[in-house]
Short mmCIF file of C-alpha atoms in Angstrom, two decimals:
data_model
loop_
_atom_site.label_atom_id
_atom_site.label_comp_id
_atom_site.label_asym_id
_atom_site.label_seq_id
_atom_site.Cartn_x
_atom_site.Cartn_y
_atom_site.Cartn_z
CA ALA A 1 0.00 0.00 0.00
CA GLN A 2 1.09 3.53 -0.66
CA SER A 3 0.26 6.80 1.02
CA VAL A 4 1.29 10.43 0.99
CA THR A 5 1.24 12.96 3.80
CA GLN A 6 1.55 16.65 3.10
CA LEU A 7 2.53 18.56 6.19
CA GLY A 8 0.61 21.80 6.43
CA SER A 9 -2.71 22.29 4.70
CA HIS A 10 -1.93 25.99 4.29
CA VAL A 11 1.40 27.72 3.74
CA SER A 12 1.78 31.47 3.47
CA VAL A 13 4.95 33.23 2.31
CA SER A 14 5.90 36.70 1.19
CA GLU A 15 6.59 37.48 -2.44
CA GLY A 16 10.26 36.81 -3.11
CA ALA A 17 10.64 34.44 -0.17
CA LEU A 18 11.54 30.77 -0.26
CA VAL A 19 8.69 28.34 -0.84
CA LEU A 20 8.88 24.97 0.92
CA LEU A 21 6.01 22.48 0.66
CA ARG A 22 6.51 19.23 2.52
CA CYS A 23 5.62 15.75 1.33
CA ASN A 24 6.36 12.42 2.98
CA TYR A 25 5.46 9.12 1.41
CA SER A 26 5.04 5.52 2.37
CA SER A 27 5.55 2.77 -0.19
CA SER A 28 6.36 -0.93 -0.09
CA VAL A 29 7.95 -0.70 -3.54
CA PRO A 30 10.30 1.87 -5.06
CA PRO A 31 8.06 4.88 -5.52
CA TYR A 32 7.48 7.24 -8.35
CA LEU A 33 6.59 10.67 -7.03
CA PHE A 34 4.82 13.62 -8.58
CA TRP A 35 3.94 17.19 -7.70
CA TYR A 36 0.87 18.72 -9.30
CA VAL A 37 -0.52 22.26 -9.07
CA GLN A 38 -4.20 23.16 -9.23
CA TYR A 39 -5.51 26.66 -9.87
CA PRO A 40 -9.11 27.50 -8.86
CA ASN A 41 -11.75 25.63 -10.84
CA GLN A 42 -9.14 23.89 -12.97
CA GLY A 43 -7.64 20.46 -13.29
CA LEU A 44 -4.14 19.48 -12.26
CA GLN A 45 -0.95 20.47 -14.01
CA LEU A 46 2.22 18.43 -13.62
CA LEU A 47 5.06 20.40 -12.00
CA LEU A 48 7.67 17.66 -11.85
CA LYS A 49 8.20 13.95 -11.31
CA TYR A 50 10.76 11.63 -9.72
CA THR A 51 11.26 8.33 -11.53
CA SER A 52 14.39 6.85 -9.92
CA ALA A 53 16.90 8.83 -11.95
CA ALA A 54 18.39 11.99 -10.43
CA THR A 55 17.26 12.64 -6.87
CA LEU A 56 17.07 16.39 -7.45
CA VAL A 57 14.32 17.05 -9.94
CA LYS A 58 13.72 20.35 -11.67
CA GLY A 59 10.25 21.24 -12.88
CA ILE A 60 8.36 24.05 -14.49
CA ASN A 61 7.96 27.59 -13.13
CA GLY A 62 11.22 27.41 -11.17
CA PHE A 63 10.14 24.60 -8.84
CA GLU A 64 12.32 21.70 -7.84
CA ALA A 65 12.08 18.76 -5.45
CA GLU A 66 14.56 16.43 -3.85
CA PHE A 67 13.91 12.74 -3.28
CA LYS A 68 15.36 11.60 0.05
CA LYS A 69 14.90 7.88 0.56
CA SER A 70 16.28 7.91 4.10
CA GLU A 71 13.67 10.48 5.10
CA THR A 72 10.92 9.15 2.79
CA SER A 73 10.45 12.72 1.66
CA PHE A 74 9.92 14.62 -1.57
CA HIS A 75 9.65 18.26 -0.56
CA LEU A 76 8.91 20.94 -3.15
CA THR A 77 10.88 24.19 -3.16
CA LYS A 78 11.17 27.42 -5.09
CA PRO A 79 13.83 30.00 -4.21
CA SER A 80 11.68 33.08 -4.78
CA ALA A 81 7.90 33.10 -4.61
CA HIS A 82 5.83 34.94 -7.18
CA MET A 83 2.24 36.07 -6.82
CA SER A 84 1.26 33.71 -9.63
CA ASP A 85 2.40 30.73 -7.52
CA ALA A 86 -0.68 31.02 -5.31
CA ALA A 87 -2.55 27.75 -5.83
CA GLU A 88 -3.21 24.30 -4.37
CA TYR A 89 -0.34 21.84 -4.57
CA PHE A 90 -0.67 18.07 -4.48
CA CYS A 91 2.00 15.46 -3.94
CA ALA A 92 1.23 12.01 -5.37
CA VAL A 93 2.82 8.57 -5.45
CA SER A 94 2.57 5.52 -7.67
CA GLY A 95 4.72 2.47 -7.99
CA GLY A 96 5.18 -1.13 -8.89
CA GLN A 97 4.99 -2.78 -12.26
CA GLY A 98 1.62 -2.06 -13.79
CA ALA A 99 0.54 0.13 -10.91
CA GLN A 100 -1.55 2.75 -12.62
CA LYS A 101 -3.19 4.49 -9.71
CA LEU A 102 -2.00 7.74 -8.26
CA VAL A 103 -2.40 8.23 -4.54
CA PHE A 104 -2.68 11.89 -3.64
CA GLY A 105 -1.83 13.78 -0.50
CA GLN A 106 -4.32 16.09 1.13
CA GLY A 107 -3.01 19.14 -0.67
CA THR A 108 -1.35 22.35 0.49
CA ARG A 109 -2.80 25.74 -0.28
CA LEU A 110 -0.02 28.24 -0.97
CA THR A 111 -0.77 31.90 -0.36
CA ILE A 112 1.65 34.63 -1.45
CA ASN A 113 1.64 37.89 0.48
CA PRO A 114 2.64 41.07 -1.39
CA GLY B 1 1.11 17.97 -26.17
CA ALA B 2 -0.95 15.54 -24.07
CA VAL B 3 -4.05 17.72 -23.78
CA VAL B 4 -7.17 16.41 -22.09
CA SER B 5 -10.45 18.21 -22.64
CA GLN B 6 -13.46 17.90 -20.35
CA HIS B 7 -16.98 19.00 -21.21
CA PRO B 8 -19.00 20.65 -19.85
CA SER B 9 -16.95 22.75 -17.47
CA TRP B 10 -20.00 23.67 -15.38
CA VAL B 11 -23.46 22.19 -15.21
CA ILE B 12 -26.47 22.97 -13.06
CA CYS B 13 -29.47 20.70 -13.15
CA LYS B 14 -32.49 19.61 -11.20
CA SER B 15 -32.52 16.71 -8.80
CA GLY B 16 -33.43 13.44 -10.48
CA THR B 17 -31.91 14.19 -13.87
CA SER B 18 -28.92 12.41 -15.39
CA VAL B 19 -25.79 14.26 -16.38
CA LYS B 20 -23.11 13.14 -18.82
CA ILE B 21 -19.53 14.40 -18.63
CA GLU B 22 -17.11 13.83 -21.48
CA CYS B 23 -13.36 13.40 -21.25
CA ARG B 24 -11.37 13.55 -24.48
CA SER B 25 -7.69 13.14 -25.19
CA LEU B 26 -7.11 15.66 -27.98
CA ASP B 27 -3.65 14.86 -29.29
CA PHE B 28 -2.98 11.34 -28.07
CA GLN B 29 -4.66 7.99 -27.60
CA ALA B 30 -5.45 6.76 -24.13
CA THR B 31 -6.18 3.15 -23.28
CA THR B 32 -6.78 4.15 -19.68
CA MET B 33 -8.60 7.12 -18.25
CA PHE B 34 -9.33 7.90 -14.63
CA TRP B 35 -12.26 9.66 -12.99
CA TYR B 36 -11.83 11.59 -9.77
CA ARG B 37 -14.13 13.44 -7.46
CA GLN B 38 -13.01 16.43 -5.44
CA PHE B 39 -14.94 18.06 -2.63
CA PRO B 40 -14.21 21.71 -1.72
CA LYS B 41 -10.77 22.18 -0.20
CA GLN B 42 -10.10 18.45 -0.28
CA SER B 43 -7.90 16.12 -2.25
CA LEU B 44 -8.84 14.05 -5.27
CA MET B 45 -10.59 10.76 -4.68
CA LEU B 46 -10.27 8.17 -7.40
CA MET B 47 -13.72 6.92 -8.39
CA ALA B 48 -12.91 4.53 -11.20
CA THR B 49 -10.43 3.49 -13.84
CA SER B 50 -11.85 3.50 -17.34
CA ASN B 51 -10.42 0.98 -19.81
CA GLU B 52 -11.11 1.24 -23.52
CA GLY B 53 -13.28 -1.60 -24.74
CA SER B 54 -13.88 -3.14 -21.35
CA LYS B 55 -15.73 -2.51 -18.12
CA ALA B 56 -14.51 0.17 -15.78
CA THR B 57 -12.93 -0.73 -12.47
CA TYR B 58 -14.62 1.06 -9.60
CA GLU B 59 -13.06 1.94 -6.28
CA GLN B 60 -14.56 0.57 -3.10
CA GLY B 61 -17.64 2.47 -2.06
CA VAL B 62 -18.40 3.95 -5.49
CA GLU B 63 -21.81 2.91 -6.85
CA LYS B 64 -21.30 1.61 -10.36
CA ASP B 65 -25.00 1.93 -11.16
CA LYS B 66 -24.94 5.54 -10.05
CA PHE B 67 -21.81 6.55 -11.90
CA LEU B 68 -21.86 4.93 -15.33
CA ILE B 69 -18.60 4.96 -17.24
CA ASN B 70 -18.19 4.26 -20.92
CA HIS B 71 -14.85 4.22 -22.74
CA ALA B 72 -15.85 3.42 -26.29
CA SER B 73 -12.80 4.78 -28.10
CA LEU B 74 -9.15 5.53 -27.48
CA THR B 75 -9.89 9.24 -27.17
CA LEU B 76 -13.19 9.42 -25.30
CA SER B 77 -14.49 8.34 -21.91
CA THR B 78 -17.81 9.46 -20.46
CA LEU B 79 -19.12 9.58 -16.91
CA THR B 80 -22.88 9.67 -16.46
CA VAL B 81 -24.27 10.58 -13.07
CA THR B 82 -27.68 8.94 -13.04
CA SER B 83 -30.63 10.35 -11.11
CA ALA B 84 -28.43 13.00 -9.62
CA HIS B 85 -29.16 14.39 -6.16
CA PRO B 86 -27.72 17.35 -4.26
CA GLU B 87 -25.17 15.13 -2.51
CA ASP B 88 -23.68 14.34 -5.93
CA SER B 89 -22.72 17.98 -6.34
CA SER B 90 -18.96 18.10 -6.63
CA PHE B 91 -16.00 18.80 -8.90
CA TYR B 92 -15.32 15.87 -11.22
CA ILE B 93 -11.93 15.56 -12.90
CA CYS B 94 -10.71 13.08 -15.48
CA SER B 95 -7.19 12.16 -16.43
CA ALA B 96 -5.58 10.01 -19.08
CA ARG B 97 -2.34 8.23 -19.79
CA VAL B 98 -0.71 8.18 -23.20
CA ILE B 99 -1.24 4.78 -24.84
CA GLY B 100 1.68 2.54 -24.08
CA ASP B 101 2.36 4.32 -20.81
CA GLN B 102 -0.22 2.37 -18.88
CA ILE B 103 2.25 -0.27 -17.84
CA TYR B 104 4.70 2.32 -16.63
CA SER B 105 3.67 3.83 -13.35
CA ASN B 106 6.41 6.42 -13.67
CA GLN B 107 4.60 8.20 -16.45
CA PRO B 108 2.31 11.05 -15.42
CA GLN B 109 -1.41 11.26 -15.85
CA HIS B 110 -2.67 14.22 -17.86
CA PHE B 111 -5.66 15.99 -16.33
CA GLY B 112 -8.68 17.73 -17.76
CA ASP B 113 -9.88 21.04 -16.36
CA GLY B 114 -12.72 19.47 -14.43
CA THR B 115 -16.50 19.73 -14.39
CA ARG B 116 -18.34 21.46 -11.60
CA LEU B 117 -21.66 19.74 -11.08
CA SER B 118 -24.38 21.48 -9.06
CA ILE B 119 -27.62 19.65 -8.36
CA LEU B 120 -30.52 21.78 -7.19
#
């Protein structure tokens, strides 16, 4: 079984500050990990994915995430927040041969203060 | 590439009517599509996995007679909410995997923009 826990349902940072969204996973097989972003009344857009290659993954819009097996974590970061980053962020996990399902975390709402 | 279109984006209807939501992969073929339900300020809950040419696989607790899924082609899956009631009001999102990717769990799902369903 797989699960994802996102620490903090709501994160608020100032424009230009560091963004850190936390994600911890549990998986009985080597995981594949994803971060998605959702803007109001829209579907999900893929930010980045970890698929057992490089542990530091760079995504779109200046986001990156680091896979740390020892900590079972896949935290999302961005050095300098922009007002347009305000959205809901979801961490998700899948894994195992033929495993098609994505298991999502609870989501973290990111607010950017001017 | 990998665009998924959902229609309609918003629907309001009376209690007791049936509502059909379409999910189309515009620039790729998808053997597998997924249907999710999202309540306000909550995460996505997988309702069912839609497989082209075969019966959908429903998650535990999802009424298959209530939420009818048809995946008749490699680019279209439909979700019909039958005899809808106010408690069925929600945001429904579909996603799809590029054909050939279904055996690779490291490939991302591509999401539609969702359908907001409001039952009066």
